[in-house]
Amino acid sequence: MTHDHDLVLRPTPAQTEAALNPPPGRNGGDLVVETLAGLGATTVFGLPGQHALGMFDALRRSDLRYVGLRVENNAGFAADAYGRITGEAAPLLLSTGPGALTSLAALQEARAASAPVLAISSQIPSAGLGGGRHGYLHELPDQAASFRGVVKSVHTVRTQSQIPSAIAEAWRSALTAPHGPVWVEIPQDVLLAETSLPVVTGVDATPEEVVPRPELTAVAADLLFRAERPAIIAGGGVVRADASGKLRQLAERLQAPVVTTFGGKGAFPWEHPLSLQSWLEDRHMTDFLEDADVLLVVGSGLGELSSNYHTFKPRGRVVQIEADLGKLESNHPALGIHADARLALQALLETVEERDDTGAPERVRDLLARIADRIAAQELTLEQQLLTSVRRALPSDSPSFWDMTILAYWAWSAFDPKAPNTMHSAQGAGGLGYGFPAALGAAAADPTRPVLAVSGDGGALYSIAELATARQYDLNVTWLIVDDGGYGILREYMTDTFGQATATELTRPDYVALAQSFGVPGVRTTPGTLEQDLAKALASPGPSVVVLPAVLRMFAATHLG
């Protein structure tokens, strides 16, 4: 008997000829780039190093586009953003030891934010592997050990024939929900050695689906239908699963108010009558969610930032849909449904009956009014004015990438992203320096839209070298730097806690002149002219810098008392 899959696996005459007579001059690095191309990759990020030169030499024999950054961690941030924007696994090519280790903070952010990054690093020559102290350049006793606690999976290669399968396995891991960064390492000699293996063509790495169990979604549907005060918390898993439309359908059928987490910005329309927006750091919101008799949590682990710093204590029944098994019921007892958000929401839509609750929009309006009154009482008009200016200047479909800075903390709660998958920040791991290199990765992913990066001056100093990258590749990114002369949020935290700040003040450059020295247009703006200057920069092709000298304040915390 002949099975269908036997026919699929049989090579064509042309494939047979190519396999028997592969092109000369190929090495192990060619197997890497051929596998990436076979998986569908079109763009790779990275930084060359001595042990990785086999991969980089192979790039010139491929159709892959290379975007080289100046610091490995920034290359990791760029790959992270590329993965978030496209939903594809973004290849990140790195060298051994210091080069590899410099990417760790970016990979931690990708893991926390479930961004698919395929990091491929060189290793010391095969003869030095095994933990001995041979004295090779860049040698570590166990390089992969530094990454096991950071990435989703680690894949080691020791021979050329292992390269295609290891990379395909890593690709599948990166793109199986929850998405995340993965690590592949290949010895220098394996990358450099000439290969007689045929050109890599057919590579299958279809991600596995995380499907909900039907008995659980049936119970969840019944709970939600019978609820008197249902509410929904929508996290980043909704955005990553492209499930915003299904979330809206479910919320409208249930007449359930929806709040989005900071990682889930855009999962639900900001101005919808059922939208609670993103005010999770507000006690009025915390009280409202605690009062829900059934709370549906989709694509969120209810971590520190999503639970008002763990002060949230739900009194009703919690239903949690989460693709990351480790996050399921990790903070609150729940009916835990291990599933991709899109598949689980579809199952609920096929099961749940429509609720009649005409009072839900009024409860939403009342809650948002109380939050607005609290903010208004603190005389924070400058901060709100700046967010309004940024929103007006930024095209509605343009992505924005926010560093860890006071204006970004405001944006988490108060910025309307206008569309799903357009607002991103480093709040997953919370490291500095994310905004600008991430925006470069997004611009590489989609050059048709201007991209906004927002940093404080402290975070900006992590990324100055990437002005050269922006210019070299003519990437369409406008970088807004809010210059307050230091680490503004740490200054505020320390002053509130200790009465004075230590180690928060910075000597910094003239950012406009510095940008211009890279051939990047720069302008100094004011709160009154920010909208005009930012809109002009965003409308101009290529990179630009807008510097806003301003000292901003945060709204009062509500989790401390």
Coordinates of C-alpha atoms in Angstrom, one line a residue:
M1 CA 0.0 0.0 0.0
T2 CA 1.2 3.5 -0.9
H3 CA 0.5 6.2 1.7
D4 CA 0.1 9.9 0.8
H5 CA 3.0 10.9 2.9
D6 CA 5.3 8.6 1.0
L7 CA 4.5 10.6 -2.1
V8 CA 5.2 13.9 -0.4
L9 CA 8.6 12.8 0.8
R10 CA 9.8 11.5 -2.6
P11 CA 12.2 14.1 -4.2
T12 CA 11.7 15.5 -7.7
P13 CA 14.3 14.8 -10.4
A14 CA 15.6 18.4 -9.9
Q15 CA 15.9 18.0 -6.2
T16 CA 17.7 14.7 -6.7
E17 CA 20.2 16.4 -9.1
A18 CA 20.8 19.3 -6.7
A19 CA 21.3 16.9 -3.8
L20 CA 23.8 14.8 -5.7
N21 CA 25.7 17.9 -7.0
P22 CA 25.6 20.6 -4.3
P23 CA 27.3 23.9 -5.1
P24 CA 31.0 24.0 -4.2
G25 CA 32.4 26.4 -1.5
R26 CA 29.7 25.8 1.1
N27 CA 30.4 25.4 4.8
G28 CA 28.5 24.7 8.0
G29 CA 27.3 28.3 8.0
D30 CA 25.6 27.7 4.7
L31 CA 23.5 25.0 6.3
V32 CA 22.4 27.5 9.0
V33 CA 21.3 30.2 6.5
E34 CA 19.7 27.6 4.1
T35 CA 17.7 26.2 7.0
L36 CA 16.6 29.6 8.1
A37 CA 15.5 30.5 4.5
G38 CA 13.7 27.1 4.2
L39 CA 11.8 27.9 7.4
G40 CA 10.6 31.2 5.9
A41 CA 13.0 33.7 7.5
T42 CA 13.8 36.7 5.4
T43 CA 15.7 39.0 7.9
V44 CA 18.3 38.2 10.5
F45 CA 19.8 40.4 13.2
G46 CA 23.1 40.1 14.9
L47 CA 26.8 41.1 15.3
P48 CA 29.7 39.1 13.9
G49 CA 32.5 37.6 16.0
Q50 CA 35.5 35.5 15.3
H51 CA 33.9 32.1 16.1
A52 CA 30.7 33.0 14.2
L53 CA 32.4 34.1 10.9
G54 CA 31.2 30.9 9.1
M55 CA 27.6 32.0 9.5
F56 CA 28.3 35.5 8.4
D57 CA 30.3 34.4 5.4
A58 CA 27.4 32.3 4.4
L59 CA 25.0 35.3 4.5
R60 CA 26.6 36.7 1.3
R61 CA 25.6 33.5 -0.6
S62 CA 22.0 33.7 0.6
D63 CA 19.0 36.0 0.0
L64 CA 18.6 36.7 3.7
R65 CA 18.6 40.4 4.6
Y66 CA 21.1 41.2 7.4
V67 CA 20.5 44.0 9.9
G68 CA 23.6 44.5 12.0
L69 CA 23.5 46.4 15.3
R70 CA 26.4 47.7 17.3
V71 CA 25.7 45.9 20.6
E72 CA 24.5 42.3 21.0
N73 CA 21.9 43.2 23.6
N74 CA 20.4 45.8 21.2
A75 CA 20.4 43.3 18.4
G76 CA 18.4 41.1 20.7
F77 CA 15.9 43.9 21.4
A78 CA 15.6 44.5 17.6
A79 CA 14.9 40.8 17.0
D80 CA 12.4 40.8 19.9
A81 CA 10.4 43.6 18.3
Y82 CA 10.6 42.0 14.8
G83 CA 9.1 38.9 16.4
R84 CA 6.3 40.8 18.1
I85 CA 5.4 42.7 15.0
T86 CA 5.5 39.8 12.5
G87 CA 4.7 36.8 14.7
E88 CA 7.6 35.1 13.1
A89 CA 10.7 33.8 14.8
A90 CA 13.4 36.4 14.4
P91 CA 16.9 35.0 13.8
L92 CA 19.7 36.5 16.0
L93 CA 23.2 35.6 15.0
L94 CA 25.8 35.9 17.8
S95 CA 29.4 34.9 18.6
T96 CA 30.8 32.9 21.5
G97 CA 31.3 34.1 25.1
P98 CA 31.1 37.9 25.6
G99 CA 29.0 38.4 22.5
A100 CA 26.5 35.7 23.5
L101 CA 26.4 36.8 27.1
T102 CA 25.8 40.4 26.2
S103 CA 22.4 39.4 24.7
L104 CA 21.1 37.9 28.0
A105 CA 19.1 40.9 29.1
A106 CA 17.3 41.1 25.7
L107 CA 16.5 37.4 25.8
Q108 CA 15.1 37.8 29.3
E109 CA 12.7 40.5 28.0
A110 CA 11.7 38.3 25.1
R111 CA 11.0 35.4 27.4
A112 CA 8.9 37.6 29.8
A113 CA 7.0 39.1 26.9
S114 CA 6.7 35.9 24.9
A115 CA 8.5 37.3 21.8
P116 CA 9.8 34.6 19.4
V117 CA 13.5 35.0 18.9
L118 CA 15.8 32.3 17.4
A119 CA 19.2 33.0 18.8
I120 CA 22.0 31.1 17.1
S121 CA 25.5 31.4 18.6
S122 CA 28.8 30.0 17.8
Q123 CA 30.8 27.9 20.3
I124 CA 34.5 27.2 20.9
P125 CA 35.9 24.5 18.7
S126 CA 34.6 21.0 19.3
A127 CA 37.9 19.9 20.8
G128 CA 37.4 22.3 23.7
L129 CA 33.9 21.3 24.7
G130 CA 33.2 19.3 27.8
G131 CA 34.0 21.8 30.6
G132 CA 37.8 21.5 30.6
R133 CA 40.0 24.6 30.8
H134 CA 41.7 24.6 27.4
G135 CA 42.2 28.3 27.1
Y136 CA 40.3 29.0 23.9
L137 CA 39.3 32.5 23.2
H138 CA 35.8 33.2 24.7
E139 CA 35.8 29.8 26.5
L140 CA 33.1 29.1 29.1
P141 CA 32.9 25.8 31.0
D142 CA 29.2 25.5 29.9
Q143 CA 28.0 28.3 27.7
A144 CA 24.5 26.9 27.4
A145 CA 24.1 26.9 31.2
S146 CA 24.0 30.7 31.1
F147 CA 20.9 30.6 28.9
R148 CA 18.9 27.7 30.3
G149 CA 17.2 29.8 33.0
V150 CA 16.5 32.6 30.5
V151 CA 15.3 31.1 27.2
K152 CA 12.5 28.7 26.4
S153 CA 14.7 25.9 25.1
V154 CA 18.3 25.1 24.4
H155 CA 19.5 23.2 21.4
T156 CA 23.1 22.0 20.9
V157 CA 24.8 21.0 17.7
R158 CA 28.0 19.0 17.4
T159 CA 28.0 17.9 13.7
Q160 CA 26.9 19.5 10.5
S161 CA 24.2 16.9 9.9
Q162 CA 22.5 18.1 13.1
I163 CA 22.2 21.7 12.0
P164 CA 18.9 21.7 10.0
S165 CA 17.0 19.5 12.5
A166 CA 18.3 21.5 15.6
I167 CA 17.3 24.8 14.1
A168 CA 13.9 23.5 12.9
E169 CA 13.3 22.1 16.4
A170 CA 14.2 25.5 17.9
W171 CA 12.0 27.3 15.4
R172 CA 9.0 25.1 16.4
S173 CA 9.7 25.8 20.1
A174 CA 9.9 29.5 19.6
L175 CA 6.6 29.6 17.8
T176 CA 4.6 27.2 19.9
A177 CA 2.4 29.1 22.3
P178 CA 3.6 30.7 24.5
H179 CA 6.1 32.1 22.1
G180 CA 9.6 32.8 23.4
P181 CA 13.3 33.0 22.7
V182 CA 15.3 29.9 22.0
W183 CA 19.0 29.2 22.0
V184 CA 21.1 27.2 19.4
E185 CA 24.9 26.9 19.6
I186 CA 27.3 25.5 17.0
P187 CA 31.1 25.0 17.4
Q188 CA 33.3 27.2 15.3
D189 CA 34.9 24.3 13.5
V190 CA 31.5 22.9 12.5
L191 CA 30.5 26.3 11.0
L192 CA 33.8 26.7 9.1
A193 CA 34.3 23.2 7.7
E194 CA 33.5 22.7 4.1
T195 CA 30.3 20.6 3.7
S196 CA 29.3 18.1 1.1
L197 CA 25.8 17.9 2.4
P198 CA 23.1 18.9 -0.1
V199 CA 21.4 22.3 0.0
V200 CA 18.7 22.4 2.7
T201 CA 15.3 22.8 1.0
G202 CA 12.4 21.1 2.7
V203 CA 12.2 22.0 6.4
D204 CA 9.0 21.3 8.4
A205 CA 8.7 23.1 11.8
T206 CA 5.0 23.6 12.2
P207 CA 4.3 24.9 15.7
E208 CA 2.1 22.8 18.0
E209 CA -1.3 24.1 18.9
V210 CA -2.3 24.4 22.5
V211 CA -5.9 23.4 22.4
P212 CA -8.4 23.9 25.3
R213 CA -10.0 20.9 26.9
P214 CA -13.8 21.0 26.0
E215 CA -15.0 20.1 29.4
L216 CA -13.2 23.1 30.9
T217 CA -14.6 25.6 28.3
A218 CA -18.1 24.2 28.9
V219 CA -17.8 24.9 32.6
A220 CA -16.3 28.3 31.9
A221 CA -19.1 29.2 29.5
D222 CA -21.7 28.2 32.1
L223 CA -20.1 30.3 34.8
L224 CA -19.9 33.4 32.6
F225 CA -23.5 33.1 31.5
R226 CA -24.8 32.7 35.0
A227 CA -22.6 35.5 36.4
E228 CA -24.2 38.7 37.7
R229 CA -21.1 40.9 37.5
P230 CA -18.7 39.3 35.0
A231 CA -15.5 41.1 34.1
I232 CA -12.5 40.3 31.8
I233 CA -8.8 41.0 32.1
A234 CA -7.1 40.7 28.7
G235 CA -3.3 40.2 28.6
G236 CA -0.6 40.0 26.1
G237 CA -1.6 36.5 25.1
V238 CA -4.7 37.9 23.4
V239 CA -2.6 40.2 21.2
R240 CA 0.0 37.5 20.4
A241 CA -2.8 35.1 19.4
D242 CA -4.4 37.7 17.2
A243 CA -7.6 37.1 19.2
S244 CA -8.8 40.7 19.7
G245 CA -11.8 40.3 17.5
K246 CA -12.9 37.2 19.3
L247 CA -12.4 38.9 22.7
R248 CA -14.7 41.8 21.6
Q249 CA -17.4 39.4 20.4
L250 CA -17.3 37.5 23.7
A251 CA -17.3 40.7 25.8
E252 CA -20.3 42.0 23.9
R253 CA -22.2 38.7 24.2
L254 CA -21.6 38.7 27.9
Q255 CA -21.9 42.4 28.4
A256 CA -18.6 42.1 30.5
P257 CA -16.4 45.1 31.0
V258 CA -12.8 44.5 29.8
V259 CA -9.5 45.9 31.2
T260 CA -6.3 45.3 29.3
T261 CA -2.9 44.6 31.0
F262 CA 0.1 46.7 30.1
G263 CA 1.3 43.9 27.9
G264 CA -2.2 43.5 26.4
K265 CA -2.5 47.1 25.2
G266 CA -4.8 47.2 22.2
A267 CA -6.5 43.8 22.9
F268 CA -9.8 45.7 23.3
P269 CA -10.9 49.0 21.7
W270 CA -10.1 51.9 24.0
E271 CA -13.3 53.8 23.5
H272 CA -15.7 50.8 23.5
P273 CA -18.6 51.2 25.9
L274 CA -17.3 48.2 27.8
S275 CA -13.7 49.3 27.9
L276 CA -12.0 49.8 31.3
Q277 CA -8.9 50.8 29.4
S278 CA -5.7 49.9 31.2
W279 CA -5.9 51.5 34.7
L280 CA -4.6 48.5 36.6
E281 CA -2.5 50.6 39.0
D282 CA -5.7 52.3 40.4
R283 CA -7.4 51.2 43.5
H284 CA -10.8 52.0 42.0
M285 CA -10.1 49.5 39.3
T286 CA -8.7 46.9 41.7
D287 CA -11.9 47.2 43.8
F288 CA -14.1 46.8 40.7
L289 CA -12.3 43.7 39.6
E290 CA -12.4 42.2 43.1
D291 CA -16.2 42.7 43.1
A292 CA -16.7 40.6 39.9
D293 CA -18.4 37.4 40.8
V294 CA -16.8 35.7 37.7
L295 CA -13.5 37.1 36.4
L296 CA -12.2 35.8 33.1
V297 CA -8.5 36.3 32.7
V298 CA -7.2 35.7 29.2
G299 CA -3.5 35.5 28.3
S300 CA -2.2 36.9 31.6
G301 CA -0.5 35.4 34.6
L302 CA -1.8 38.3 36.9
G303 CA 1.8 39.2 37.8
E304 CA 3.0 42.2 39.8
L305 CA 2.0 44.9 37.3
S306 CA -1.3 43.3 36.4
S307 CA -2.5 42.9 40.0
N308 CA -1.7 46.4 41.3
Y309 CA 1.5 45.0 42.9
H310 CA -0.2 41.8 44.2
T311 CA -2.8 43.8 46.2
F312 CA -5.6 42.4 44.0
K313 CA -7.6 39.8 45.9
P314 CA -10.5 38.4 43.8
R315 CA -13.6 37.5 45.8
G316 CA -15.4 35.8 43.0
R317 CA -14.7 32.8 40.8
V318 CA -11.6 33.2 38.5
V319 CA -11.4 31.5 35.0
Q320 CA -7.9 31.8 33.7
I321 CA -6.9 31.0 30.0
E322 CA -3.2 30.8 29.7
A323 CA -0.8 29.2 27.2
D324 CA 2.1 29.3 29.6
L325 CA 1.5 26.3 31.9
G326 CA 3.8 27.7 34.5
K327 CA 1.5 30.8 34.9
L328 CA -1.7 28.8 35.2
E329 CA -3.0 29.5 38.8
S330 CA 0.4 30.7 39.8
N331 CA -1.0 33.7 41.7
H332 CA -4.7 32.9 42.2
P333 CA -6.9 29.8 42.4
A334 CA -8.9 29.5 39.2
L335 CA -10.6 27.3 36.7
G336 CA -7.3 27.0 34.8
I337 CA -7.6 26.4 31.1
H338 CA -4.2 25.6 29.4
A339 CA -4.7 26.9 25.9
D340 CA -3.9 29.5 23.3
A341 CA -6.1 32.5 23.8
R342 CA -7.6 32.4 20.3
L343 CA -8.6 28.8 20.4
A344 CA -10.1 29.1 23.9
L345 CA -12.0 32.3 23.1
Q346 CA -13.4 30.5 19.9
A347 CA -14.5 27.6 22.1
L348 CA -16.3 29.9 24.5
L349 CA -18.0 31.8 21.6
E350 CA -19.3 28.4 20.3
T351 CA -20.7 27.6 23.7
V352 CA -21.7 30.6 25.8
E353 CA -25.2 32.1 25.7
E354 CA -25.9 35.8 25.4
R355 CA -26.3 37.8 28.7
D356 CA -28.7 40.7 29.1
D357 CA -27.1 43.5 31.2
T358 CA -27.9 47.0 30.1
G359 CA -26.2 48.5 33.2
A360 CA -22.6 47.4 32.3
P361 CA -21.7 50.5 30.2
E362 CA -22.9 52.8 33.0
R363 CA -20.7 51.0 35.5
V364 CA -17.8 51.4 33.2
R365 CA -18.4 55.1 32.7
D366 CA -18.7 55.6 36.5
L367 CA -15.5 53.8 37.2
L368 CA -13.5 55.7 34.6
A369 CA -14.9 59.0 35.9
R370 CA -13.7 58.2 39.4
I371 CA -10.2 57.4 38.1
A372 CA -10.2 60.6 36.1
D373 CA -11.2 62.6 39.2
R374 CA -8.3 61.0 41.2
I375 CA -5.8 61.9 38.5
A376 CA -7.2 65.4 38.1
A377 CA -6.8 66.1 41.8
Q378 CA -3.0 65.6 41.5
E379 CA -2.3 68.5 39.1
L380 CA -0.5 66.4 36.5
T381 CA -1.5 68.3 33.5
L382 CA 2.0 68.4 31.9
E383 CA 2.2 64.6 31.8
Q384 CA -1.3 64.2 30.4
Q385 CA -0.6 67.0 27.8
L386 CA 2.5 65.2 26.6
L387 CA 0.7 61.9 26.1
T388 CA -2.1 63.7 24.2
S389 CA 0.6 65.3 22.0
V390 CA 2.3 62.0 21.3
R391 CA -1.0 60.3 20.5
R392 CA -2.1 63.1 18.1
A393 CA 1.3 63.1 16.3
L394 CA 1.6 59.3 15.9
P395 CA -0.4 57.8 13.0
S396 CA -3.0 55.4 14.3
D397 CA -1.5 52.3 12.7
S398 CA 2.1 53.1 13.6
P399 CA 3.8 51.0 16.2
S400 CA 5.5 52.6 19.3
F401 CA 8.2 51.2 21.5
W402 CA 8.6 52.5 25.0
D403 CA 11.7 52.3 27.3
M404 CA 11.5 52.1 31.1
T405 CA 10.8 55.8 31.7
I406 CA 8.2 57.9 33.4
L407 CA 6.3 58.8 30.3
A408 CA 6.1 55.1 29.4
Y409 CA 4.7 54.3 32.9
W410 CA 2.0 56.9 32.2
A411 CA 1.4 55.3 28.8
W412 CA 0.9 51.9 30.3
S413 CA -2.2 53.2 32.0
A414 CA -3.3 56.2 29.9
F415 CA -2.2 55.8 26.3
D416 CA -4.7 54.7 23.6
P417 CA -2.8 52.3 21.3
K418 CA -5.5 52.6 18.7
A419 CA -4.9 49.1 17.4
P420 CA -3.7 45.7 18.6
N421 CA 0.0 44.9 18.5
T422 CA 1.1 48.6 18.1
M423 CA 2.3 49.5 21.6
H424 CA 5.2 47.6 23.1
S425 CA 7.5 48.2 26.1
A426 CA 10.1 46.4 28.2
Q427 CA 7.7 45.9 31.1
G428 CA 8.1 42.1 30.8
A429 CA 11.6 42.1 32.3
G430 CA 12.0 45.8 33.0
G431 CA 15.4 46.5 31.7
L432 CA 16.7 49.8 30.3
G433 CA 17.6 50.5 26.7
Y434 CA 14.7 48.7 25.0
G435 CA 12.9 51.5 23.1
F436 CA 15.2 52.6 20.3
P437 CA 16.7 49.3 19.2
A438 CA 13.3 47.6 19.4
A439 CA 11.9 50.3 17.2
L440 CA 14.7 49.6 14.7
G441 CA 13.6 46.0 14.6
A442 CA 10.0 47.0 14.0
A443 CA 11.0 49.3 11.2
A444 CA 13.0 46.5 9.5
A445 CA 9.8 44.3 9.8
D446 CA 7.6 46.9 8.1
P447 CA 9.2 49.9 6.4
T448 CA 5.9 51.2 5.2
R449 CA 4.9 52.8 8.6
P450 CA 6.9 55.2 10.7
V451 CA 7.9 53.8 14.1
L452 CA 8.1 55.8 17.4
A453 CA 10.6 55.1 20.1
V454 CA 10.3 56.8 23.5
S455 CA 13.2 56.9 26.0
G456 CA 14.4 58.8 29.0
D457 CA 17.9 60.2 28.9
G458 CA 19.1 57.3 31.1
G459 CA 17.7 54.7 28.8
A460 CA 18.9 56.6 25.7
L461 CA 22.5 56.3 26.8
Y462 CA 22.2 52.5 26.5
S463 CA 21.4 52.8 22.8
I464 CA 23.3 55.8 21.3
A465 CA 25.5 53.5 19.2
E466 CA 22.4 52.4 17.3
L467 CA 22.0 55.8 15.7
A468 CA 24.7 54.5 13.4
T469 CA 22.5 51.4 12.7
A470 CA 19.5 53.6 12.0
R471 CA 21.5 55.7 9.6
Q472 CA 23.2 52.8 7.9
Y473 CA 20.0 51.0 7.0
D474 CA 17.9 54.2 6.7
L475 CA 15.3 52.8 9.2
N476 CA 12.1 54.9 9.6
V477 CA 12.3 55.5 13.3
T478 CA 11.6 58.7 15.2
W479 CA 13.3 58.7 18.7
L480 CA 11.7 60.8 21.4
I481 CA 14.1 61.4 24.2
V482 CA 12.7 62.9 27.4
D483 CA 15.7 64.5 29.0
D484 CA 15.3 65.1 32.8
G485 CA 19.0 64.9 33.6
G486 CA 19.0 61.5 35.4
Y487 CA 17.1 58.3 36.1
G488 CA 13.8 60.1 36.8
I489 CA 11.7 57.3 38.2
L490 CA 14.5 56.1 40.5
R491 CA 15.0 59.7 41.6
E492 CA 11.3 59.8 42.5
Y493 CA 11.3 56.4 44.2
M494 CA 14.4 57.3 46.3
T495 CA 13.1 60.7 47.3
D496 CA 9.8 59.3 48.4
T497 CA 11.4 56.4 50.3
F498 CA 14.6 58.0 51.8
G499 CA 14.0 61.8 51.6
Q500 CA 16.7 62.2 49.0
A501 CA 18.1 60.6 45.9
T502 CA 21.5 59.0 45.4
A503 CA 23.3 58.0 42.2
T504 CA 20.4 59.1 40.0
E505 CA 21.9 62.3 38.4
L506 CA 23.6 62.1 35.0
T507 CA 26.0 64.1 33.0
R508 CA 24.7 63.7 29.5
P509 CA 25.5 64.9 25.9
D510 CA 23.7 67.4 23.7
Y511 CA 21.4 64.8 22.1
V512 CA 20.5 67.0 19.1
A513 CA 24.2 67.6 18.2
L514 CA 25.0 63.9 18.9
A515 CA 22.3 62.7 16.5
Q516 CA 23.4 65.2 13.9
S517 CA 27.0 63.8 14.2
F518 CA 25.6 60.5 13.0
G519 CA 23.9 62.2 10.1
V520 CA 20.5 61.8 11.8
P521 CA 18.3 65.0 12.0
G522 CA 17.6 66.2 15.5
V523 CA 15.5 68.9 17.0
R524 CA 15.0 70.2 20.6
T525 CA 11.3 70.7 21.4
T526 CA 9.0 72.0 24.2
P527 CA 5.8 70.7 25.7
G528 CA 4.0 73.3 23.6
T529 CA 5.6 72.4 20.3
L530 CA 6.0 68.6 20.8
E531 CA 3.0 67.6 18.7
Q532 CA 4.1 69.7 15.8
D533 CA 7.8 68.6 16.0
L534 CA 7.0 65.0 16.5
A535 CA 4.5 64.9 13.6
K536 CA 7.0 66.5 11.3
A537 CA 9.7 64.0 12.3
L538 CA 7.4 61.0 11.8
A539 CA 6.3 62.3 8.4
S540 CA 10.0 62.6 7.2
P541 CA 11.5 59.3 5.9
G542 CA 14.4 57.8 7.7
P543 CA 15.6 58.2 11.3
S544 CA 15.2 61.3 13.4
V545 CA 15.6 62.4 17.0
V546 CA 13.3 64.7 19.0
V547 CA 14.6 65.8 22.4
L548 CA 12.2 67.1 25.1
P549 CA 13.8 68.6 28.2
A550 CA 11.2 68.0 30.9
V551 CA 10.9 66.7 34.5
L552 CA 7.8 64.5 34.8
R553 CA 6.0 63.1 37.8
M554 CA 4.1 59.9 38.3
F555 CA 0.5 59.7 39.6
A556 CA 0.2 58.6 43.2
A557 CA 0.5 54.9 43.8
T558 CA -2.6 53.2 45.2
H559 CA -1.1 49.9 46.4
L560 CA 0.8 51.2 49.4
G561 CA -1.9 52.1 51.9

